[in-house]
Each structure stands twice: as structure tokens, then as C-alpha cells.
Coordinates of C-alpha atoms in Angstrom, one line a residue:
X166 CA 63.8 53.6 -110.7
X167 CA 60.7 53.0 -109.1
X168 CA 59.3 49.5 -108.1
X169 CA 55.6 48.5 -107.5
X170 CA 54.6 47.8 -103.9
X171 CA 53.4 44.3 -103.0
X172 CA 50.2 44.0 -101.0
X173 CA 49.5 40.9 -98.8
X174 CA 46.4 40.0 -96.8
X175 CA 46.9 39.4 -93.1
X176 CA 45.0 36.6 -91.2
X177 CA 47.2 36.5 -88.1
X178 CA 45.3 36.4 -84.7
X179 CA 46.8 38.5 -82.0
X180 CA 48.3 36.6 -79.1
X181 CA 46.3 38.9 -76.8
X182 CA 43.3 36.7 -77.3
X183 CA 45.0 33.8 -75.8
X184 CA 44.5 35.3 -72.3
X185 CA 40.7 35.4 -72.4
X186 CA 40.7 32.0 -74.1
X187 CA 42.8 30.6 -71.4
X188 CA 40.6 32.2 -68.8
X189 CA 37.5 30.6 -70.4
X190 CA 39.1 27.2 -70.4
X191 CA 40.1 27.5 -66.8
X192 CA 36.7 28.7 -65.8
X193 CA 35.0 26.0 -67.7
X194 CA 37.2 23.4 -66.1
X195 CA 36.4 24.8 -62.7
X196 CA 32.7 24.8 -63.5
X197 CA 33.0 21.2 -64.7
X198 CA 35.0 20.2 -61.7
X199 CA 32.6 21.9 -59.3
X200 CA 29.6 20.3 -61.0
X201 CA 31.3 16.9 -61.1
X202 CA 32.4 17.0 -57.5
X203 CA 29.4 18.7 -55.9
X204 CA 27.0 16.6 -54.0
X205 CA 23.3 15.9 -54.7
X206 CA 20.4 18.1 -53.8
X207 CA 18.0 16.5 -51.2
X208 CA 14.6 17.6 -49.8
X209 CA 13.7 17.4 -46.1
X210 CA 10.2 17.8 -44.7
X211 CA 10.1 19.8 -41.4
X212 CA 7.2 20.9 -39.2
X213 CA 8.4 24.5 -39.3
X214 CA 11.4 26.5 -40.4
X215 CA 12.2 27.9 -37.0
X216 CA 15.9 28.7 -36.8
X217 CA 16.6 27.6 -40.4
X218 CA 18.2 30.1 -42.8
X219 CA 19.0 29.8 -46.5
X220 CA 22.7 29.6 -47.4
X221 CA 23.6 29.7 -43.7
X222 CA 22.1 26.7 -41.8
X223 CA 24.5 23.8 -42.1
X224 CA 23.8 20.1 -42.2
X225 CA 26.2 18.1 -39.9
X226 CA 27.1 14.5 -39.2
X227 CA 28.8 14.0 -35.8
X228 CA 29.4 17.8 -35.7
X229 CA 31.1 17.7 -39.2
X230 CA 29.5 20.0 -41.8
X231 CA 28.5 18.0 -44.9
X232 CA 26.0 20.3 -46.5
X233 CA 24.0 23.5 -46.4
X234 CA 20.4 24.6 -46.8
X235 CA 19.7 26.2 -50.2
X236 CA 16.0 26.7 -50.3
X237 CA 12.9 26.7 -48.1
X238 CA 9.4 26.4 -49.4
X239 CA 6.0 25.6 -48.0
X240 CA 4.6 22.2 -48.6
X241 CA 1.7 22.0 -51.1
X242 CA -0.7 20.8 -48.3
X243 CA 0.6 23.6 -46.0
X244 CA 1.4 21.0 -43.3
X245 CA 5.0 22.1 -42.9
X246 CA 8.0 23.3 -44.9
X247 CA 10.2 21.7 -47.5
X248 CA 13.9 22.4 -47.2
X249 CA 16.2 21.9 -50.1
X250 CA 19.8 21.2 -49.2
X251 CA 23.1 20.5 -51.0
X252 CA 25.1 17.6 -49.6
X253 CA 28.8 17.2 -50.2
X254 CA 29.8 14.5 -52.6
X255 CA 31.9 12.9 -49.8
X256 CA 28.7 12.3 -47.8
X257 CA 26.5 11.2 -50.7
X258 CA 26.8 7.6 -49.6
X259 CA 25.1 8.4 -46.3
X260 CA 21.9 9.4 -48.1
X261 CA 20.1 6.0 -47.6
X262 CA 16.7 4.9 -46.5
X263 CA 18.1 4.3 -43.0
X264 CA 19.2 7.9 -42.6
X265 CA 17.4 10.3 -40.3
X266 CA 17.4 14.1 -40.1
X267 CA 16.4 16.3 -37.2
X268 CA 16.8 19.9 -36.2
X269 CA 19.2 20.5 -33.3
X270 CA 18.0 23.4 -31.1
X271 CA 17.9 24.1 -27.4
X272 CA 15.6 21.6 -25.6
X273 CA 14.8 21.6 -21.9
X274 CA 12.3 19.1 -20.4
X275 CA 11.9 16.8 -17.5
X276 CA 13.6 14.0 -19.3
X277 CA 16.4 15.8 -21.2
X278 CA 18.4 19.0 -21.6
X279 CA 20.1 19.2 -25.0
X280 CA 21.2 21.6 -27.8
X281 CA 22.5 24.3 -25.4
X282 CA 25.5 24.8 -27.7
X283 CA 23.2 26.3 -30.4
X284 CA 22.3 29.3 -28.2
X285 CA 25.2 31.2 -29.8
X286 CA 25.9 29.4 -33.0
X287 CA 22.2 28.9 -34.1
X288 CA 20.2 25.8 -35.0
X289 CA 21.4 23.3 -37.5
X290 CA 20.2 20.1 -39.2
X291 CA 21.8 16.9 -38.0
X292 CA 21.8 13.5 -39.8
X293 CA 22.8 10.0 -38.8
X294 CA 25.9 8.4 -40.1
X295 CA 24.5 5.2 -41.7
X296 CA 25.5 4.1 -45.2
X297 CA 23.4 0.9 -45.2
X298 CA 20.3 0.6 -47.4
X299 CA 19.1 1.9 -50.7
X300 CA 19.9 5.5 -51.8
X301 CA 17.3 8.1 -51.1
X302 CA 16.8 11.9 -51.8
X303 CA 13.6 12.8 -50.0
X304 CA 13.4 12.6 -46.2
X305 CA 11.0 13.3 -43.4
X306 CA 12.8 14.9 -40.4
X307 CA 12.3 13.5 -36.9
X308 CA 10.4 15.8 -34.5
X309 CA 13.2 15.4 -31.9
X310 CA 16.7 13.9 -31.8
X311 CA 16.8 10.1 -31.6
X312 CA 17.2 8.9 -28.0
X313 CA 20.0 6.5 -29.0
X314 CA 22.7 7.4 -31.5
X315 CA 23.1 4.8 -34.3
X316 CA 25.7 2.2 -33.6
X317 CA 25.3 2.3 -29.8
X318 CA 25.7 -1.2 -28.4
X319 CA 22.6 -2.5 -26.7
X320 CA 19.1 -4.0 -27.5
X321 CA 16.0 -2.5 -29.0
X322 CA 12.7 -3.8 -27.7
X323 CA 9.1 -3.1 -28.4
X324 CA 6.8 -2.3 -25.4
X325 CA 3.0 -2.4 -25.6
X326 CA 0.4 -1.0 -23.3
X327 CA -3.4 -0.5 -23.3
X328 CA -3.6 1.1 -19.8
X329 CA -4.3 4.7 -18.9
X330 CA -0.7 5.8 -18.9
X331 CA 1.5 6.9 -21.7
X332 CA 5.2 7.5 -22.3
X333 CA 7.0 9.9 -24.6
X334 CA 10.4 9.6 -26.3
X335 CA 13.2 10.2 -23.7
X336 CA 11.3 8.7 -20.7
X337 CA 13.7 6.5 -18.7
X338 CA 13.8 2.8 -18.2
X339 CA 15.0 2.0 -14.7
X340 CA 16.5 -1.1 -13.1
X341 CA 17.0 -1.1 -9.4
X342 CA 16.9 2.7 -9.4
X343 CA 19.6 3.1 -12.2
X344 CA 18.7 4.4 -15.6
X345 CA 19.7 1.7 -18.2
X346 CA 17.7 2.8 -21.2
X347 CA 14.9 5.1 -22.5
X348 CA 11.9 5.3 -24.8
X349 CA 12.7 6.2 -28.4
X350 CA 9.3 6.6 -30.1
X351 CA 5.6 5.9 -29.7
X352 CA 2.9 4.8 -32.1
X353 CA -0.8 4.3 -31.3
X354 CA -2.6 1.5 -33.1
X355 CA -6.1 2.7 -33.6
X356 CA -7.6 -0.6 -34.6
X357 CA -6.1 -2.6 -31.7
X358 CA -6.3 0.5 -29.4
X359 CA -2.8 -0.3 -28.1
X360 CA 0.3 1.9 -27.8
X361 CA 3.5 0.5 -29.2
X362 CA 6.8 2.0 -27.9
X363 CA 10.2 1.6 -29.3
X364 CA 12.8 1.4 -26.4
X365 CA 16.5 0.9 -26.2
X366 CA 18.5 -0.9 -23.4
X367 CA 22.1 0.1 -23.3
X368 CA 24.9 -2.5 -23.1
X369 CA 25.8 -4.3 -20.9
X370 CA 22.3 -4.1 -19.2
X371 CA 20.6 -5.5 -22.3
X372 CA 21.8 -8.9 -21.0
X373 CA 19.2 -8.6 -18.2
X374 CA 16.4 -8.9 -20.8
X375 CA 15.3 -12.5 -21.1
X376 CA 12.1 -14.3 -22.1
X377 CA 10.7 -14.2 -18.6
X378 CA 11.4 -10.5 -18.1
X379 CA 8.4 -8.3 -17.1
X380 CA 8.1 -4.6 -17.4
X381 CA 5.8 -2.5 -15.2
X382 CA 5.0 1.2 -14.6
X383 CA 6.9 3.2 -11.9
X384 CA 5.7 6.7 -12.8
X385 CA 5.2 9.2 -10.0
X386 CA 4.0 8.2 -6.6
X387 CA 1.4 5.4 -6.2
X388 CA -0.8 5.1 -3.1
X389 CA -2.4 1.7 -2.9
X390 CA -5.3 1.3 -0.5
X391 CA -5.6 -2.4 -0.5
X392 CA -7.2 -5.1 1.7
X393 CA -3.8 -5.8 3.3
X394 CA -3.1 -2.1 4.1
X395 CA -1.7 1.1 2.6
X396 CA 1.3 0.8 0.3
X397 CA 3.3 3.7 -1.2
X398 CA 5.4 3.0 -4.3
X399 CA 7.9 5.4 -5.9
X400 CA 10.6 5.1 -8.5
X401 CA 13.7 7.3 -8.8
X402 CA 13.7 11.0 -8.7
X403 CA 13.5 11.1 -12.5
X404 CA 10.3 9.1 -12.5
X405 CA 8.8 11.4 -9.9
X406 CA 9.0 14.2 -12.5
X407 CA 8.3 12.1 -15.6
X408 CA 7.0 8.7 -16.6
X409 CA 9.1 5.6 -16.5
X410 CA 9.2 1.8 -16.3
X411 CA 11.3 -0.8 -14.7
X412 CA 11.7 -4.5 -15.3
X413 CA 12.7 -7.7 -13.5
X414 CA 12.0 -11.4 -13.3
X415 CA 9.2 -12.6 -11.0
X416 CA 10.3 -14.2 -7.8
X417 CA 10.5 -18.0 -8.2
X418 CA 10.6 -17.9 -12.0
X419 CA 13.5 -18.9 -14.1
X420 CA 15.3 -16.3 -16.2
X421 CA 14.5 -17.9 -19.5
X422 CA 16.5 -17.7 -22.7
X423 CA 17.8 -14.8 -24.6
X424 CA 15.6 -12.6 -26.8
X425 CA 16.0 -11.3 -30.3
X426 CA 16.2 -7.7 -31.5
X427 CA 12.9 -5.8 -31.2
X428 CA 11.3 -8.4 -29.0
X429 CA 7.9 -7.4 -27.7
X430 CA 7.0 -7.1 -24.0
X431 CA 3.8 -5.8 -22.3
X432 CA 3.9 -3.0 -19.7
X433 CA 2.0 -4.0 -16.6
X434 CA 0.4 -1.6 -14.1
X435 CA 2.5 -2.7 -11.1
X436 CA 4.9 -5.4 -10.0
X437 CA 2.1 -7.6 -8.6
X438 CA 0.3 -7.6 -12.0
X439 CA 3.6 -8.4 -13.7
X440 CA 4.3 -11.2 -11.3
X441 CA 0.9 -12.8 -11.7
X442 CA 1.2 -12.6 -15.5
X443 CA 3.4 -15.8 -15.4
X444 CA 0.3 -17.8 -14.3
X445 CA -1.4 -18.7 -17.5
X446 CA -4.0 -21.3 -16.3
X447 CA -6.6 -20.8 -13.6
X448 CA -9.8 -22.3 -12.3
X449 CA -12.9 -20.2 -12.0
X450 CA -15.5 -20.4 -9.2
X451 CA -18.6 -18.4 -8.3
X452 CA -19.5 -16.9 -4.9
X453 CA -23.1 -15.7 -4.2
X454 CA -22.8 -12.9 -1.6
X455 CA -25.9 -12.1 0.5
X456 CA -24.2 -9.2 2.3
X457 CA -22.6 -6.0 1.1
X458 CA -19.5 -6.2 -1.1
X459 CA -18.4 -2.6 -0.4
X460 CA -14.6 -2.7 0.0
X461 CA -14.2 -5.7 -2.3
X462 CA -12.4 -4.8 -5.6
X463 CA -11.3 -6.7 -8.7
X464 CA -7.8 -8.0 -8.0
X465 CA -8.4 -8.5 -4.3
X466 CA -6.7 -11.6 -3.0
X467 CA -8.3 -15.0 -2.5
X468 CA -6.6 -16.7 0.5
X469 CA -6.7 -20.2 1.9
X470 CA -5.5 -20.5 5.5
X471 CA -3.8 -17.1 5.1
X472 CA -1.9 -18.0 1.8
X473 CA -2.9 -16.2 -1.4
X474 CA -4.0 -18.7 -4.0
X475 CA -5.9 -16.5 -6.4
X476 CA -7.7 -13.2 -7.0
X477 CA -11.1 -11.7 -7.5
X478 CA -11.8 -11.6 -11.3
X479 CA -15.2 -9.9 -11.6
X480 CA -17.9 -8.5 -9.3
X481 CA -21.6 -8.7 -10.3
X482 CA -21.0 -9.7 -13.9
X483 CA -24.1 -9.2 -16.1
X484 CA -26.2 -12.0 -17.5
X485 CA -24.8 -14.5 -15.0
X486 CA -27.8 -15.1 -12.8
X487 CA -31.5 -14.1 -13.1
X488 CA -32.9 -11.1 -11.2
X489 CA -31.6 -7.7 -10.5
X490 CA -29.9 -6.1 -7.5
X491 CA -33.1 -4.4 -6.4
X492 CA -34.6 -7.7 -5.5
X493 CA -34.4 -8.2 -1.7
X494 CA -33.1 -11.8 -2.0
X495 CA -30.7 -11.2 -4.9
X496 CA -27.2 -12.5 -4.2
X497 CA -24.4 -10.6 -5.7
X498 CA -22.2 -12.9 -7.9
X499 CA -18.5 -12.7 -7.5
X500 CA -16.1 -14.7 -9.8
X501 CA -12.8 -15.7 -8.4
X502 CA -9.7 -17.3 -9.9
X503 CA -7.5 -19.9 -8.3
X504 CA -4.1 -20.4 -10.0
X505 CA -2.4 -23.9 -9.9
X506 CA 1.0 -22.1 -9.8
X507 CA 0.1 -20.4 -6.5
X508 CA -0.8 -23.7 -4.8
X509 CA 2.5 -25.3 -5.8
X510 CA 1.1 -27.2 -8.8
X511 CA 2.5 -27.1 -12.3
X512 CA 1.1 -24.4 -14.5
X513 CA -0.2 -27.1 -16.9
X514 CA -3.4 -28.8 -17.7
X515 CA -2.6 -31.6 -15.4
X516 CA -2.0 -29.2 -12.5
X517 CA -5.2 -27.3 -13.3
X518 CA -7.2 -30.6 -13.3
X519 CA -5.6 -31.5 -9.9
X520 CA -6.8 -28.2 -8.4
X521 CA -10.3 -28.7 -9.9
X522 CA -10.6 -32.2 -8.4
X523 CA -9.5 -31.1 -5.0
X524 CA -11.8 -28.1 -4.9
X525 CA -14.7 -30.2 -6.1
X526 CA -14.3 -32.6 -3.2
X527 CA -13.9 -29.8 -0.7
X528 CA -16.9 -27.8 -1.9
X529 CA -19.2 -30.8 -1.5
X530 CA -17.8 -31.5 2.0
X531 CA -17.0 -28.4 4.1
X532 CA -15.2 -25.7 2.1
X533 CA -16.8 -22.3 2.6
X534 CA -16.0 -18.7 1.5
X535 CA -16.1 -15.6 3.7
X536 CA -15.6 -12.0 3.0
X537 CA -13.1 -10.6 5.6
X538 CA -11.8 -7.2 6.2
X539 CA -8.1 -7.0 5.5
X540 CA -7.4 -3.6 7.0
X541 CA -9.5 -1.4 9.3
X542 CA -8.2 1.9 7.8
X543 CA -8.9 1.1 4.1
X544 CA -11.9 -1.1 4.7
X545 CA -10.7 -3.4 1.9
X546 CA -12.1 -6.9 1.8
X547 CA -10.6 -10.2 0.6
X548 CA -12.0 -13.7 0.1
X549 CA -11.1 -16.2 2.7
X550 CA -11.5 -20.0 2.0
X551 CA -11.8 -22.1 5.2
X552 CA -13.1 -25.5 6.2
X553 CA -16.3 -25.2 8.3
X554 CA -16.5 -28.1 10.9
X555 CA -20.2 -27.4 11.4
X556 CA -21.0 -27.6 7.7
X557 CA -23.1 -30.4 6.3
X558 CA -22.6 -32.2 3.0
X559 CA -24.2 -30.3 0.1
X560 CA -24.9 -31.0 -3.5
X561 CA -22.5 -28.9 -5.7
X562 CA -24.4 -26.2 -7.6
X563 CA -23.1 -24.9 -11.0
X564 CA -24.1 -21.8 -12.9
X565 CA -22.9 -21.4 -16.5
X566 CA -20.6 -24.4 -15.9
X567 CA -19.0 -22.5 -13.0
X568 CA -19.0 -24.3 -9.6
X569 CA -20.5 -22.3 -6.7
X570 CA -18.6 -22.2 -3.4
X571 CA -21.1 -21.7 -0.5
X572 CA -20.6 -18.6 1.6
X573 CA -21.0 -17.9 5.3
X574 CA -21.3 -14.5 7.0
X575 CA -18.2 -13.0 8.5
X576 CA -17.7 -12.0 12.1
X577 CA -18.5 -8.3 11.4
X578 CA -21.8 -9.2 9.8
X579 CA -22.7 -11.5 12.7
X580 CA -22.0 -8.7 15.1
X581 CA -24.1 -6.4 13.1
X582 CA -27.0 -8.9 13.1
X583 CA -26.7 -9.2 16.9
X584 CA -26.6 -5.4 17.3
X585 CA -29.8 -5.2 15.1
X586 CA -31.5 -7.8 17.3
X587 CA -30.6 -5.9 20.4
X588 CA -31.9 -2.7 18.8
X589 CA -35.1 -4.5 17.9
X590 CA -35.6 -5.6 21.5
X591 CA -35.0 -2.1 22.7
X592 CA -37.6 -0.8 20.2
X593 CA -40.1 -3.3 21.6
X594 CA -39.6 -2.1 25.2
X595 CA -42.6 -0.1 26.7
X596 CA -40.6 3.0 26.8
X597 CA -43.7 5.3 27.2
X598 CA -44.8 3.5 30.4
X599 CA -41.3 3.5 31.7
X600 CA -41.0 7.2 31.1
X601 CA -44.2 7.8 33.0
X602 CA -43.0 5.7 35.9
X603 CA -39.6 7.4 35.9
X604 CA -41.4 10.8 35.9
X605 CA -43.4 9.7 39.0
X606 CA -40.3 8.6 40.8
X607 CA -38.7 11.9 40.0
X608 CA -41.7 13.7 41.4
X609 CA -41.5 11.6 44.6
X610 CA -37.8 12.4 44.9
X611 CA -38.6 16.1 44.5
X612 CA -41.3 15.9 47.3
X613 CA -38.9 14.1 49.6
X614 CA -36.2 16.7 48.8
X615 CA -38.7 19.4 49.8
X616 CA -39.5 17.7 53.1
X617 CA -35.8 17.3 53.9
X618 CA -35.3 20.9 53.1
X619 CA -38.2 21.9 55.5
X620 CA -36.8 19.6 58.3
X621 CA -33.4 21.3 57.8
X622 CA -35.0 24.7 58.1
X623 CA -36.8 23.5 61.4
X624 CA -33.6 22.2 62.8
X625 CA -31.9 25.5 62.0
X626 CA -34.7 27.3 63.8
X627 CA -34.3 25.0 66.8
X628 CA -30.6 25.5 67.0
X629 CA -31.2 29.2 66.8
X630 CA -33.5 29.0 69.9
X631 CA -30.9 27.3 72.1
X632 CA -29.1 29.6 74.5
X633 CA -25.5 28.9 73.7
X634 CA -24.2 30.8 76.7
X635 CA -26.3 28.9 79.3
X636 CA -25.3 25.6 77.6
X637 CA -21.6 26.5 78.0
X638 CA -22.0 27.3 81.7
X639 CA -23.8 24.0 82.4
X640 CA -21.1 22.1 80.6
X641 CA -18.4 23.8 82.6
X642 CA -20.2 23.0 85.9
X643 CA -20.5 19.4 84.9
X644 CA -16.8 19.2 84.0
X645 CA -15.9 20.6 87.4
X646 CA -17.9 17.9 89.3
X647 CA -16.3 15.1 87.2
X648 CA -12.9 16.5 88.0
X649 CA -13.6 16.5 91.8
X650 CA -14.9 12.9 91.6
X651 CA -11.7 11.8 89.9
X652 CA -9.7 13.5 92.6
X653 CA -11.4 11.5 95.3
X654 CA -10.4 8.3 93.6
X655 CA -6.9 9.4 93.0
X656 CA -3.9 8.2 95.2
X657 CA -4.3 9.6 98.8
X658 CA -7.9 10.4 98.4
X659 CA -10.7 9.5 100.9
X660 CA -12.5 7.3 98.5
X661 CA -9.3 5.5 97.7
X662 CA -8.6 4.7 101.4
X663 CA -12.1 3.3 101.9
X664 CA -11.6 1.1 98.9
X665 CA -8.3 -0.3 100.3
X666 CA -9.8 -1.1 103.8
X667 CA -12.7 -2.9 102.1
X668 CA -10.3 -5.0 100.1
X669 CA -8.3 -5.9 103.2
X670 CA -11.4 -7.0 105.1
X671 CA -12.5 -9.1 102.1
X672 CA -9.2 -10.8 102.0
X673 CA -9.3 -11.7 105.8
X674 CA -12.8 -13.2 105.4
X675 CA -11.7 -15.4 102.5
X676 CA -8.8 -16.6 104.6
X677 CA -11.1 -17.6 107.5
X678 CA -13.5 -19.7 105.3
X679 CA -10.7 -21.5 103.6
X680 CA -10.9 -24.7 105.8
X681 CA -14.6 -24.9 105.3
X682 CA -14.0 -24.8 101.6
X683 CA -11.5 -27.6 101.8
X684 CA -14.0 -29.8 103.7
X685 CA -16.7 -29.0 101.1
X686 CA -14.2 -30.0 98.5
X687 CA -13.7 -33.4 100.1
X688 CA -17.3 -34.1 101.0
X689 CA -19.8 -31.7 99.3
X690 CA -22.8 -33.1 101.4
X691 CA -21.3 -32.2 104.7
X692 CA -23.6 -29.3 105.1
X693 CA -26.6 -31.6 104.8
X694 CA -25.5 -34.9 106.6
X695 CA -23.7 -34.8 109.9
X696 CA -20.6 -36.9 110.6
X697 CA -19.9 -38.5 114.1
X698 CA -16.2 -38.6 113.6
X699 CA -15.6 -35.0 113.9
X700 CA -12.1 -35.3 115.1
X701 CA -9.5 -34.9 112.7
X702 CA -7.6 -38.0 111.9
X703 CA -4.1 -38.1 113.3
X704 CA -1.3 -39.9 111.7
X705 CA 0.2 -42.9 113.6
X706 CA 3.8 -43.6 114.4
X707 CA 5.8 -46.1 112.4
X708 CA 6.6 -49.5 113.9
X709 CA 10.1 -50.3 115.2
X710 CA 12.2 -52.8 113.3
X711 CA 15.3 -54.9 113.9
X712 CA 17.4 -52.3 112.4
X713 CA 16.0 -49.5 114.7
X714 CA 17.9 -48.2 117.7
X715 CA 16.8 -49.1 121.2

């Protein structure tokens, strides 16, 4: 018996398809997980793409890799490159407006040596670890690494300068020869024509910065040829090779209070300018110089009895007095400043008024100004204020409300004037007549010299005519006769005996006339008047007494 077959439709799906389905699910999950956990894309503007490679150059924070460069394009304005990078999700919170990026590559300069570890590993892009501020996805990279890592304890200050010296990031800030900070950035204000520098002072040296702190330049070697001599200033070895500044509190000034973050300070040319900056008030006076001002410079000291009380402000300012320098009697105007703080007065309006009152009295009485040479080598001049005992009382003159201090010539000018007077007298001498007379005297001297020369020649001829041999014979004969004569007078000679006999006879004669001499001594007129009593008086015998013998 046969039965009919039953036919059924099959809708069963093979279990083999579970494998690719599972793979798709796993893959989708992995894609979703990767998409969900991947970090954002950011763009970084760079000057150039030197050392940057796609899918190779990392982005690091404190040497930890947190991203990678994905794309490099030129900027639309062709002023640099635009780098697109993927940042890890774990570092997304660091992408704020306070974050900075820069390329780390080998750098060698006078002020720094950095990035040498990239010689083998290659350049990379570094970023700061700062999560404060609003989120941001487009950044402009720094041209160089920041001088101070974020979070470093210390103080940021702003330094300004309008002098002819400039600093670059990395230049040092020195205190007593020790590096305590450095410049971080520079910005030039075109409208104010002033350079603004961002600088950082490391802790604990930031405590040295107070309200009365002054900064001044110590770059390279400075040779000052001033009125008080030659002065050489140098900083540290680092500032000899690069620019740098130092700071301090002027002598005699208080330290002042603490300063806030990003406080502004001015950079002065040298320590003297920085010290003088504390004097805010000053009194102006005018000098009218009739002599040369060569050697006098702006900033030259003004001294009173050897103590500096001010400085020269301006020399020959325009539109101050009428006339021009080509006029013979034109006095050169010089404006000086006298600071109350330098004469031990308060740097206040009261102190300034006290200085003005004293100067007003002295100017009318006997105060005079003189230009003196401070150093022979440099020839620098300074203004010396002294009391002139021979000065007479004068009415005080003012020009543009500036009192004029009378001037007197210095010793050098007086010596020059005396030398000019002597030269004038010498020029007035009859030099031509004197030259003629001197010429005549010289001719007479020549004639006398010729006559002397002729007499000398005649004498030589006379000496030549003398018979030297006959002269010698005569001299020998004369010497022989003198010798014989001396022999006669020697002991035992004839002449000696005769002299002895004559002396004996003379002695006998003197003995015989001795009585006559005695009588003449008693009675000098005996030879003229005769005397009857020619007998010599004889002495009588003594009388006998009672005590004599019979």
C-alpha cells in the first residue's frame, strides 16, 4: 500500500549566520566604544611644519603622550601651517583658553640649551597642563617654549622700556650676580613706542620685589667716561654674552610694601638713573654760559661744596632765549635741576619750596655757578655752585619763569685768557727790529771769532819760531846756578857762616846799648838836656834800733 508524501516549507535560518552577526555586533560595539571614548580634534597654528609628521608626531603633557598629529595643511593666508591633532579623551579637560602649545626641538642659544633629547626621537608638540578656563579647540602655538612652566612658584611682573636696548624671552634677571628669573615674552606698543616685557621671578626671590624696587640694565660691558672719571660696569658672565637686568632698592630708601601679580616696573639705563628715579620733585634753574660747554653732558652732576645736589637737565634748549649761537655775545643756556631729596629735604612740596626760598636768597647775594673739569682724562665737566666773597648783590633775573644763576669763569678759562694776553703782548713786540739786531750781533760774534782764529794762528807761528833746544839748555844752566846758591846757604856753607857771625855781632851790640835804653826809658829827654847829678844813686844803710846787736 502506498501513501502520499507530505511536503512542508522550511523557514529555518542556519546557525552559521550567527557568527557574522555576532562579529558585526562586536565590531559595532567596538566602533561605538572607540567613537565614544576618543578625544576631540583640535587645530594648532604653527609657523612651519619642520619636524612634524602625520600619524607619527605625538602631543605630550609633561612627557606623557596624550594625542597625535592627524593632518597638516597650509593656512589660507599662507602665513603658516594648520595642524589637526586628535587628543585623548582623558586629556580633553586640558583644552582650555589657558592652554599653550609649542614645538619641542633642539635649541641652542646664548640664553638656553634645550630639546637635545629630540635629536634621536624627533620633534614633538608639547602642551601645558592647565585645566582652568573655558574650553577651546583652536590654538596658536608659541614660537618657543615658555620660560616658566605653569605652576612654578614665584611672581610675574611687567617691565617696560623705551631706551635703545631690547630683551628677548629667556634673557636672565640677575640679583647680586645670581640668576633669579628671566624674561618670558616681549610686546612692542606702537602707539606708546614702549616695549612691554613679561618676566618671572622665582620663589623665594620674588619676596625681594617691593614697591620701591628698581630695575636697570646690566647687559654686556659698559664704559662710562664721566666728569668724575672712567667707570666700567659688567654683570655676570651670562649677561656678557646676552642681555639682562638686575634690580635693587636705592640706598637710603625704604623697601616699601608688597606688590601684586603682574606689577609694572620701568627698566632704567643704569643704577644711577634708577636711584635718581625716587626723586620726584625738583627745582629748575638756568645758567647762561659765556665759554665753551664742550665736555658738559646731560646728566652731569651739579655739586654744592663737593656734594651732588642735582644734575644737568638740558643744554642749549631751543626757544629759551633770543639770538643764535653764531652771535658773538650769545650765552649758551643750560638748565639744571636741584632735588630736595638730595639736600636732605623731604621730597614734598614743602621741601621743594624750602629749596626755592634758600636758592632765591643765595642767588641775590653771592651764589655763583662755575663749570669745572671733573677728570683730566675724559675732559668731562660738571656744574659747581659756590659762594663768591667778592660778589656784589644783584637783582635776580628770570627767563620763562626760571631763575638765572650768575656764572663765573673757571680757573682753566682764566689761565687761557692770561695765556692769550701773553701771546698778544708777544705779537706786539718789534720782532723784525729785534731780528735785525740779533743778526748784527751774530755778525760781530763771527768777526771776533775770525780775529781770535787769526791770533791763534799767529801764536802757533810764534811758537814754531822758538828754538826749543836752546830754551832747554838755558833752563838747565839756570837750574844749576840756583842749586849752587842753595848749597852756599845750606848747613856748613860759607854764606851760612858769615850769616852766623853777623848775627853774633848784632847780639853783642844790642847788649852794650841796653843801659842807654834803660836811661831813655826813665828820662826820654836825656839826650837833649844834661843832668848834673851824673852819679848813680847809691842805697843808704838802715838805722840801728834798740833791738839791733852792738
